[in-house]
Coordinates of C-alpha atoms (C1' of nucleotides) in Angstrom, one line a residue:
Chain P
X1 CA -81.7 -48.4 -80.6
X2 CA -84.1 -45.4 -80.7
X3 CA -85.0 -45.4 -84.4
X4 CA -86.2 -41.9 -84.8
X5 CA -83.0 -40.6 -83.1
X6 CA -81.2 -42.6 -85.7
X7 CA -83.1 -41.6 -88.2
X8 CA -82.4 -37.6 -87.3
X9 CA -78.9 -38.5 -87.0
X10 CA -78.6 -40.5 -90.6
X11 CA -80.9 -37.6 -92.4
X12 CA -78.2 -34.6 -90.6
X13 CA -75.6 -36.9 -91.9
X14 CA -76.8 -37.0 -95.8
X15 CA -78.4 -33.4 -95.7
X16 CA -75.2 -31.7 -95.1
X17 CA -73.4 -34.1 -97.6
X18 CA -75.5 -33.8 -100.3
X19 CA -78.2 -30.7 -99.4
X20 CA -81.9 -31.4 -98.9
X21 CA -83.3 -31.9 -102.1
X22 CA -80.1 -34.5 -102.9
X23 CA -81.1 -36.9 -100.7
X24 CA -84.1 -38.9 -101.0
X25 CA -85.8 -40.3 -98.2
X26 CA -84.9 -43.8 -99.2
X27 CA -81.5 -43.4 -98.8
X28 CA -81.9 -41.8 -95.0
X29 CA -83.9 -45.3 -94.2
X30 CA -80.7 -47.1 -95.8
X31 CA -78.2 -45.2 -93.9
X32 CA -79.7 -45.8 -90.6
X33 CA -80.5 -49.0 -90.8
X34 CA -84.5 -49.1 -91.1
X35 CA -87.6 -49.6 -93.2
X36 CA -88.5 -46.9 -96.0
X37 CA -91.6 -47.2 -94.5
X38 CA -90.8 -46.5 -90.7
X39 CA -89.2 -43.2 -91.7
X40 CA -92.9 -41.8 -92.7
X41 CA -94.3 -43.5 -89.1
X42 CA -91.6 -41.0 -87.6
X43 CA -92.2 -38.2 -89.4
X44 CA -95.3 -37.9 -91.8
X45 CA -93.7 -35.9 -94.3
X46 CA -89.9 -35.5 -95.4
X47 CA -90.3 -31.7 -94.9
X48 CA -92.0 -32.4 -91.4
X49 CA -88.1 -34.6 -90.4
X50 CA -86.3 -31.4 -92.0
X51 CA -87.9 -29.0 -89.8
X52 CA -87.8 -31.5 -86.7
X53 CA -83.9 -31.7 -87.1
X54 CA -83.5 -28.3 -87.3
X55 CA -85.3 -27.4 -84.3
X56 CA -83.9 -30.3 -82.5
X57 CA -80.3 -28.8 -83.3
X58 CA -81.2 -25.0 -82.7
X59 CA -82.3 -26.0 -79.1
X60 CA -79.3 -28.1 -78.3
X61 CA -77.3 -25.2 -79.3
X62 CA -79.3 -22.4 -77.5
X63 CA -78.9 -24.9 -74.2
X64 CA -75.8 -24.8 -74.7
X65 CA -74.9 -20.5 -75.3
X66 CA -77.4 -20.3 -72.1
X67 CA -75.5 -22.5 -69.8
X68 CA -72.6 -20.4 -70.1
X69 CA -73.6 -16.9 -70.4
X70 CA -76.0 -17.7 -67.0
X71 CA -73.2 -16.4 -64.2
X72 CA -72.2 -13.3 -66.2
X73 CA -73.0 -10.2 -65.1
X74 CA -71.6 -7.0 -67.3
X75 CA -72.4 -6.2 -70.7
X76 CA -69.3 -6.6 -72.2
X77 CA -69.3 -10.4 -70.4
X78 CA -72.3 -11.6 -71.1
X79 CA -72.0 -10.2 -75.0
X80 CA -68.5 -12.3 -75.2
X81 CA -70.1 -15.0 -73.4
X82 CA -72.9 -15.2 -76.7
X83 CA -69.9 -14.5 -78.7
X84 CA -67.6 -17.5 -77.7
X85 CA -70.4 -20.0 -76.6
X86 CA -71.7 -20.0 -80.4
X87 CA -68.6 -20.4 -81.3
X88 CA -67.4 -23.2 -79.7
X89 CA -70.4 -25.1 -80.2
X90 CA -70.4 -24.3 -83.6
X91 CA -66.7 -25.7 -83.8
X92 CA -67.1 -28.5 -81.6
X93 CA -70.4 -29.5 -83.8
X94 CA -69.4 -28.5 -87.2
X95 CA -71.8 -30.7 -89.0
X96 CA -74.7 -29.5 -86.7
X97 CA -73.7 -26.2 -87.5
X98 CA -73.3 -26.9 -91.4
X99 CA -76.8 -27.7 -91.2
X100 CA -78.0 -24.5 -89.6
X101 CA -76.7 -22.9 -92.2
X102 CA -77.8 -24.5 -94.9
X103 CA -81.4 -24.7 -93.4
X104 CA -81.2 -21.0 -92.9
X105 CA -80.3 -20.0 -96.6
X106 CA -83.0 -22.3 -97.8
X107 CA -87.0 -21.7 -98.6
X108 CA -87.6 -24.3 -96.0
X109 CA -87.1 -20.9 -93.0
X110 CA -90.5 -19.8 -94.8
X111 CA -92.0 -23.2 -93.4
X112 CA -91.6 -22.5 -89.5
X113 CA -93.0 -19.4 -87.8
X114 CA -90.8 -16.5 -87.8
X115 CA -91.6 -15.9 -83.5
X116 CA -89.9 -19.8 -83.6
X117 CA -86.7 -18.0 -85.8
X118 CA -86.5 -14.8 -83.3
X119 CA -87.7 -16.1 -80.5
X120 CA -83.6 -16.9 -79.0
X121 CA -82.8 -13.7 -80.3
X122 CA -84.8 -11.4 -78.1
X123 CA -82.3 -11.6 -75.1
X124 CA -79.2 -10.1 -77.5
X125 CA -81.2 -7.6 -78.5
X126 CA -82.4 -6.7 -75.1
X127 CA -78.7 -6.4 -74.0
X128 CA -77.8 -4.0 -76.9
X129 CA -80.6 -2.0 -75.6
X130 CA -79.0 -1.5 -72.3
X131 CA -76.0 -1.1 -73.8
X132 CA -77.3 2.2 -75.5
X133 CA -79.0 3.2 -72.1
X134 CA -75.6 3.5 -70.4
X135 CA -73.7 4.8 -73.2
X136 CA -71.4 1.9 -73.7
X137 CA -72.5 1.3 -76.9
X138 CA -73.0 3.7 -79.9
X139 CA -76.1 4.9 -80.6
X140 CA -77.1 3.0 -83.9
X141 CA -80.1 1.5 -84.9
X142 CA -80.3 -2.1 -82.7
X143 CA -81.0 -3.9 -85.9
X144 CA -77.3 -2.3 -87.6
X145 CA -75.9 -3.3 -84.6
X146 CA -77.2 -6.7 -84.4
X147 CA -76.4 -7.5 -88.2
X148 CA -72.7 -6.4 -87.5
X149 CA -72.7 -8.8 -84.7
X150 CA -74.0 -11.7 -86.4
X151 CA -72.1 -11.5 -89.6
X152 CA -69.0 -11.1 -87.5
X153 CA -69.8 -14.4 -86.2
X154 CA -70.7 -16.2 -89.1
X155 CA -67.7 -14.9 -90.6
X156 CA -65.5 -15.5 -88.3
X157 CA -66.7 -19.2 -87.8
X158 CA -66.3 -19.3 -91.3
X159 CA -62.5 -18.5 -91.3
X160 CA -62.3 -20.8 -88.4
X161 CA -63.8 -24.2 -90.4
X162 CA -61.6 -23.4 -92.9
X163 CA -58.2 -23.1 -90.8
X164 CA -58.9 -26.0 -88.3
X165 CA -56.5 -24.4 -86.0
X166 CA -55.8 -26.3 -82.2
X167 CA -58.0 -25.7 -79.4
X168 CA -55.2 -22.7 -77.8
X169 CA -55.5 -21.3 -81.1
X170 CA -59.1 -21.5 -81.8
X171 CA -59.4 -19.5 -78.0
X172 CA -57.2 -17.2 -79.1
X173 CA -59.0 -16.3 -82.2
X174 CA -62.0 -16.0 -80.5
X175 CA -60.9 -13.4 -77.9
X176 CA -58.9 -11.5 -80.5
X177 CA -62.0 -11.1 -82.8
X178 CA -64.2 -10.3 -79.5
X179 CA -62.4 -7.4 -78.7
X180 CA -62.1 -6.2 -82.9
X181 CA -66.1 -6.4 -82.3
X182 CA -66.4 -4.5 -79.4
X183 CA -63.9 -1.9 -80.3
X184 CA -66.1 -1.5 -83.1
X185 CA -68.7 -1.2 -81.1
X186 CA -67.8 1.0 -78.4
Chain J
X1 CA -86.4 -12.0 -128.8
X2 CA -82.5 -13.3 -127.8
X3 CA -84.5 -16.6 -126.3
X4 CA -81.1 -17.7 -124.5
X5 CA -81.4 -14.3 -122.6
X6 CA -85.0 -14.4 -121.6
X7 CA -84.6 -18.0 -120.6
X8 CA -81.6 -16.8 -118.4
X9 CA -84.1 -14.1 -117.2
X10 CA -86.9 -16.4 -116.2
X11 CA -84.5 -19.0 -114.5
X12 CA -83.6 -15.9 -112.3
X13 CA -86.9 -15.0 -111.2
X14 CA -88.2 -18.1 -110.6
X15 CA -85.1 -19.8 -108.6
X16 CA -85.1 -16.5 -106.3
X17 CA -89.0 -17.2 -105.8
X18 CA -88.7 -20.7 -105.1
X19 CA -85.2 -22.4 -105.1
X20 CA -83.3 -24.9 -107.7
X21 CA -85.0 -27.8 -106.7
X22 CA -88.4 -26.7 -106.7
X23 CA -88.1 -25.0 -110.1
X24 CA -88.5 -27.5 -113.0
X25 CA -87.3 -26.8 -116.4
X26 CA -90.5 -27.0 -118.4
X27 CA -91.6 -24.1 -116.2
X28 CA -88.7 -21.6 -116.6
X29 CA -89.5 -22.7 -120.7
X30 CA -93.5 -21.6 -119.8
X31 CA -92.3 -18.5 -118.3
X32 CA -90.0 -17.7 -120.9
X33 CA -92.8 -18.4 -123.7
X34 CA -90.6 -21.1 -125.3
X35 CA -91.0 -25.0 -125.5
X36 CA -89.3 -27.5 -123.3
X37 CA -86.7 -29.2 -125.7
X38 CA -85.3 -25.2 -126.6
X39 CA -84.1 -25.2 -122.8
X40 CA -81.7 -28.0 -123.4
X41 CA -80.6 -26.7 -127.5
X42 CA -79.3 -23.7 -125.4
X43 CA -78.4 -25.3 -121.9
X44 CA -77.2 -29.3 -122.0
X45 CA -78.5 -29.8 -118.4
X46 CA -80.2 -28.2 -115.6
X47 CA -76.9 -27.3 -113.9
X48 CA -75.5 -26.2 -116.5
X49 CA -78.1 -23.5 -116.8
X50 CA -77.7 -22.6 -112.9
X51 CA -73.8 -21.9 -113.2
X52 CA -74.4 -20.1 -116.7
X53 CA -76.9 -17.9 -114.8
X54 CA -74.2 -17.7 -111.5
X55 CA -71.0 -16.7 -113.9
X56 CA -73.1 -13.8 -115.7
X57 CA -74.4 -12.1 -112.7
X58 CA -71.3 -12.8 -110.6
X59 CA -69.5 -11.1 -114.0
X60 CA -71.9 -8.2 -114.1
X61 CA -71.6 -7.8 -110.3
X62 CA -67.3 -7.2 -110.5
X63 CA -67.8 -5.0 -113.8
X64 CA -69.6 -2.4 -111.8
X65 CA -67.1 -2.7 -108.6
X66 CA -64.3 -2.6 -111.0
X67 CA -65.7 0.3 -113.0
X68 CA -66.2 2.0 -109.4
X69 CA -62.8 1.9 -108.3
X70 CA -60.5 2.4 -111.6
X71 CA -59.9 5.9 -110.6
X72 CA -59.1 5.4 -106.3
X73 CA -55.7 5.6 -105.2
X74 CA -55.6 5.7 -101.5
X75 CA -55.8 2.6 -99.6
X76 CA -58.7 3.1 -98.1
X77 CA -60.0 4.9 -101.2
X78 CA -60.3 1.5 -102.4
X79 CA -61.4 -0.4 -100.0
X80 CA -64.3 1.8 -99.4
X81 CA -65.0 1.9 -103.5
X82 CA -64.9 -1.9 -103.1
X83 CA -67.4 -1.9 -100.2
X84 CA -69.9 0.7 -101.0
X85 CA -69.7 -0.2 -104.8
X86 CA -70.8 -3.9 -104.0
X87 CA -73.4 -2.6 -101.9
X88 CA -74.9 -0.3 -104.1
X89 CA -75.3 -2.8 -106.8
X90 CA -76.5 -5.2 -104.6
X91 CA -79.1 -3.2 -103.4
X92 CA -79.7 -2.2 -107.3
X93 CA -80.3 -5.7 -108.5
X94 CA -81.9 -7.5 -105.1
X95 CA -83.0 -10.6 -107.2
X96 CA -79.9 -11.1 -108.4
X97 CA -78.0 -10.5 -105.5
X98 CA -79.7 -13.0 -103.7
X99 CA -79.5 -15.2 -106.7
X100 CA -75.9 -15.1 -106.0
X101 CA -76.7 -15.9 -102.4
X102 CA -78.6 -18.6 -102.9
X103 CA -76.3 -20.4 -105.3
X104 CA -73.3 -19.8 -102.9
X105 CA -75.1 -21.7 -100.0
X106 CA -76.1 -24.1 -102.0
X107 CA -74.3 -27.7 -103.4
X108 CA -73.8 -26.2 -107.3
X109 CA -70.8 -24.4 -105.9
X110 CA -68.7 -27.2 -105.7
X111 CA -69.0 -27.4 -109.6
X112 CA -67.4 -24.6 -110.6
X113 CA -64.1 -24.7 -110.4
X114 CA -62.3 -23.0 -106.9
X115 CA -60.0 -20.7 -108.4
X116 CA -63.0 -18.7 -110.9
X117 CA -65.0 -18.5 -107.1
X118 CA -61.8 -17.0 -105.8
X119 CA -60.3 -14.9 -108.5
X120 CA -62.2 -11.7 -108.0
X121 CA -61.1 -11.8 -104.3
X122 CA -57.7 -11.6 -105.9
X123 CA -57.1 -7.8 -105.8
X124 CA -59.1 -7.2 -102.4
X125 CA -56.4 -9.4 -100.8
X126 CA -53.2 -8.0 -102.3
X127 CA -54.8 -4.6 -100.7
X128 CA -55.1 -5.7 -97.5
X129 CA -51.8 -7.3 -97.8
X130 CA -50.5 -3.5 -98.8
X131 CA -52.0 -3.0 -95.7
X132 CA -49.9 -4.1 -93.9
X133 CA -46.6 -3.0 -95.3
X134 CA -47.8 0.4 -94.6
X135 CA -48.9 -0.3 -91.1
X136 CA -52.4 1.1 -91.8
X137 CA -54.3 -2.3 -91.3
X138 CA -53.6 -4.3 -88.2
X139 CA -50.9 -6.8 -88.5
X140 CA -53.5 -10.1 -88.4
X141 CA -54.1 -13.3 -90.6
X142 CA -55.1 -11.9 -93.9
X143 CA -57.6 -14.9 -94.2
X144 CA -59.0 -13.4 -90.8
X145 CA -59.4 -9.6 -91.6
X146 CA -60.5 -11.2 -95.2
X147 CA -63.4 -13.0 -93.8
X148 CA -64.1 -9.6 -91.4
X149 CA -64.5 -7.6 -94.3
X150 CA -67.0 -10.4 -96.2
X151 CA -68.7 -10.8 -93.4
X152 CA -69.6 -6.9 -92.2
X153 CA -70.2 -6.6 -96.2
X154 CA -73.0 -9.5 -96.1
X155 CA -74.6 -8.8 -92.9
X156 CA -75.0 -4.6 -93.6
X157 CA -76.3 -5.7 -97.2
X158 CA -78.4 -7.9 -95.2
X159 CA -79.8 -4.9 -93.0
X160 CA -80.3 -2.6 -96.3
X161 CA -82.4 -5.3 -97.8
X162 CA -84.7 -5.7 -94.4
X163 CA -84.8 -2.0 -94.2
X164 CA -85.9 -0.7 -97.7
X165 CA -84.3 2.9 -96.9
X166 CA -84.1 5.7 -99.4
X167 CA -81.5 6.2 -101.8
X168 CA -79.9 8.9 -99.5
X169 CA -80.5 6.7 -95.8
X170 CA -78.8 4.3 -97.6
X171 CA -76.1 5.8 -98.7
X172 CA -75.5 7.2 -94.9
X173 CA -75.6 4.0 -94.0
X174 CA -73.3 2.5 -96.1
X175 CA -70.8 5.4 -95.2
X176 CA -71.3 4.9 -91.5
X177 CA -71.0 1.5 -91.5
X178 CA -67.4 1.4 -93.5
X179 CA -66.4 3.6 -91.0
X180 CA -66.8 1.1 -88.4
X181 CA -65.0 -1.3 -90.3
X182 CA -62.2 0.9 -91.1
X183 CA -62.2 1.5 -87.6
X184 CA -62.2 -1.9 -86.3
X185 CA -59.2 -2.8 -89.2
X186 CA -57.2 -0.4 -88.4
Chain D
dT1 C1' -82.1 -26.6 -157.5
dT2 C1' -80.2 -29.2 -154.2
dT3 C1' -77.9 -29.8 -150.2
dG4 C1' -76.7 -28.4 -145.7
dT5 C1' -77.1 -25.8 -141.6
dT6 C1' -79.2 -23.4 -137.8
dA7 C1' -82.6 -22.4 -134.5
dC8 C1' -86.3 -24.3 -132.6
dT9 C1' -90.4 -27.4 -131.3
dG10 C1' -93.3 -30.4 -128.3
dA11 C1' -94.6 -35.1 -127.7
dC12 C1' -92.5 -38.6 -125.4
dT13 C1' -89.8 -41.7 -122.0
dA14 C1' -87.2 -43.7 -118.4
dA15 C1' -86.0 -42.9 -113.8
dA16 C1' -86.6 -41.3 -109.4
dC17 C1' -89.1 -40.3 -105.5
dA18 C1' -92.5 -39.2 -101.7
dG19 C1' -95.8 -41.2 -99.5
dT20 C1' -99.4 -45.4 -98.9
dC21 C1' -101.1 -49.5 -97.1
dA22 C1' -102.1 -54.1 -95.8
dG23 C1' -100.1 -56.7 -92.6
dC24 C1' -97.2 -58.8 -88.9
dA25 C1' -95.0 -59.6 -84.4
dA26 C1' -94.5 -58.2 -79.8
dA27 C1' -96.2 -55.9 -76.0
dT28 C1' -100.1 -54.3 -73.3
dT29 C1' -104.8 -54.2 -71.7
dT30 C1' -109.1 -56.3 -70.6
Chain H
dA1 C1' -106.7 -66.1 -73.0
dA2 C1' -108.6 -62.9 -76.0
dA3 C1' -108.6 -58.4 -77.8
dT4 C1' -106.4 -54.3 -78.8
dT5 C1' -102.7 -51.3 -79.5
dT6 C1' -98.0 -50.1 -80.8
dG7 C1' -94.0 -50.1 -83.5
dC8 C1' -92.5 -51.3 -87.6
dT9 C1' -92.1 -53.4 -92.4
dG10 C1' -91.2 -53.3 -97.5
dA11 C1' -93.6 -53.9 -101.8
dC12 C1' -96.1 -50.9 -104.4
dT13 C1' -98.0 -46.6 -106.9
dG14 C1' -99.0 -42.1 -109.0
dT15 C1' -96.7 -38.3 -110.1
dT16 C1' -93.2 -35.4 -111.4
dT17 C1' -89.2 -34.2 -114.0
dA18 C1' -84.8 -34.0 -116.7
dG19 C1' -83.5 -34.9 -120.8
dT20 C1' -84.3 -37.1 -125.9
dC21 C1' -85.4 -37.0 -130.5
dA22 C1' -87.6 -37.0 -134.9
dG23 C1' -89.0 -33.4 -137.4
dT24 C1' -89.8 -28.6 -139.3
dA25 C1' -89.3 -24.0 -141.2
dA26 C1' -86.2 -20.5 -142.7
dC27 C1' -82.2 -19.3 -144.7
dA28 C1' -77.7 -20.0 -147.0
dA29 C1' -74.1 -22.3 -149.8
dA30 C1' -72.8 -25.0 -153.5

DNA sequence: TTTGTTACTGACTAAACAGTCAGCAAATTT
DNA sequence: AAATTTGCTGACTGTTTAGTCAGTAACAAA
């Protein structure tokens, strides 16, 4: 019914099929249904729908890493709770999560602020900063410490899409990984 | 004067600046100081030029790791030559590091065949797998401690590249951080 | 000398595409 | 009931771009 959610959804759909620059507006009209017209009453310009999916998707994930990290208390929780959170979501919405990714690794990141790119970052790094204060961390630059902790993510998210193991499994993998992290941390 | 090279050369600099899509032929010719139809006596399409350029870097790229590593014996030996050798020449040739970065995010991958993306990851696996046997690495997936190993690589080539150290902080860097991972495999 | 080949040129074309716009029907306001 | 606004349409256009092609100059082979 709501045409610009349909049009988001249609344009995620093609975008991660056949990358940005692959799929013409046209076709994203087709695919959901509507005028070629309506697409540019939604959204003025096709870059201006790019950037409005991605942000519509990074929020829905952030809500989503927020609700369950909010009753944790100790480091080492709250830092698994990020962990798994962005995980799961990331499995459970694998084409959301495609897109990210693609997004990311393309010149369109250039076109939104980089406060906008940061901004859900800040609390990670905050907590690695406390995690120097009481020694449970080691003492490495916060910004080595956060790239080791994303690409360990991204990489093992990677080897998860690939394996489509079941939901035990998946849990399993996660927790196993965790603790490689924060051995490697610690 | 080799106008297949130089055309090679412009294509880099100009997809790096600003992506596939948004680099048409008849400027990578301008920049290259050679007309449009040469492009095409030397390249059949577009693409084709794009996984010319990917297969030549990606070739360069595993000459110097190779080269790097011919004379290691000891597991770890190795694996640290593959690690810091990858590094180093990433941070050498940044433009066409993230040439390669660009291209692997990116839709062209799916036309080149799977096995010439994957058969320079060949050797890194049966060493891990060696691993094993000798009860060095931790008994897990190989896939999984695979994918640890890319991902640490990425994200710490990632941190160089934001950083902009010196030749010696880098190097530090690069040692410390295998450390970790050595650490964490083992 | 003639014939062929190789490396290269740049004007041209056909197709694709982002974005426009005049207009319409339904809902809302006056 | 009239006027205005909103949501939406789809035919159309100006521009951009990958790829073509007829031709040329230099050199070599027959």
């Amino acid at each position: 019914m709501d045409k610009r959610k349909r049009l988001l959804e249609s344009a995620l759909k093609l975008f991660v099929e056949f990358g940005f620059h692959e799929t013409p507006t046209s076709k994203i009209a087709k695919e959901a249904g509507i005028a070629n017209g309506t697409l540019f009453y939604f959204f003025a310009t096709k870059d201006a729908l790019v950037i409005a999916l991605y942000t519509d998707i990074k929020s829905q994930m952030m809500a989503h890493v927020a609700k369950e990290i909010e009753n944790k208390t100790s480091l080492k929780e709250v830092l698994k709770g990020y962990y798994s959170a962005s995980l799961e979501w990331a499995m459970k919405h694998k084409t959301k999560f495609r897109f990210i990714e693609q997004f990311t690794n393309s010149t369109y990141l250039n076109k939104i602020a980089d406060e906008a790119i940061q901004e859900h970052l800040q609390p990670i790094y905050k907590l690695l900063k406390q995690g120097f204060k009481n020694q449970v961390i080691q003492k490495l630059d916060v910004d080595m410490i956060f790239a080791l902790v994303s690409g360990h993510t991204f990489s093992i998210n990677q080897y998860l899409v690939t394996k489509d193991f079941s939901k035990n499994k998946q849990a399993k993998v996660i927790d196993e990984t965790f603790e490689l992290l924060w051995k490697m941390l610690t």
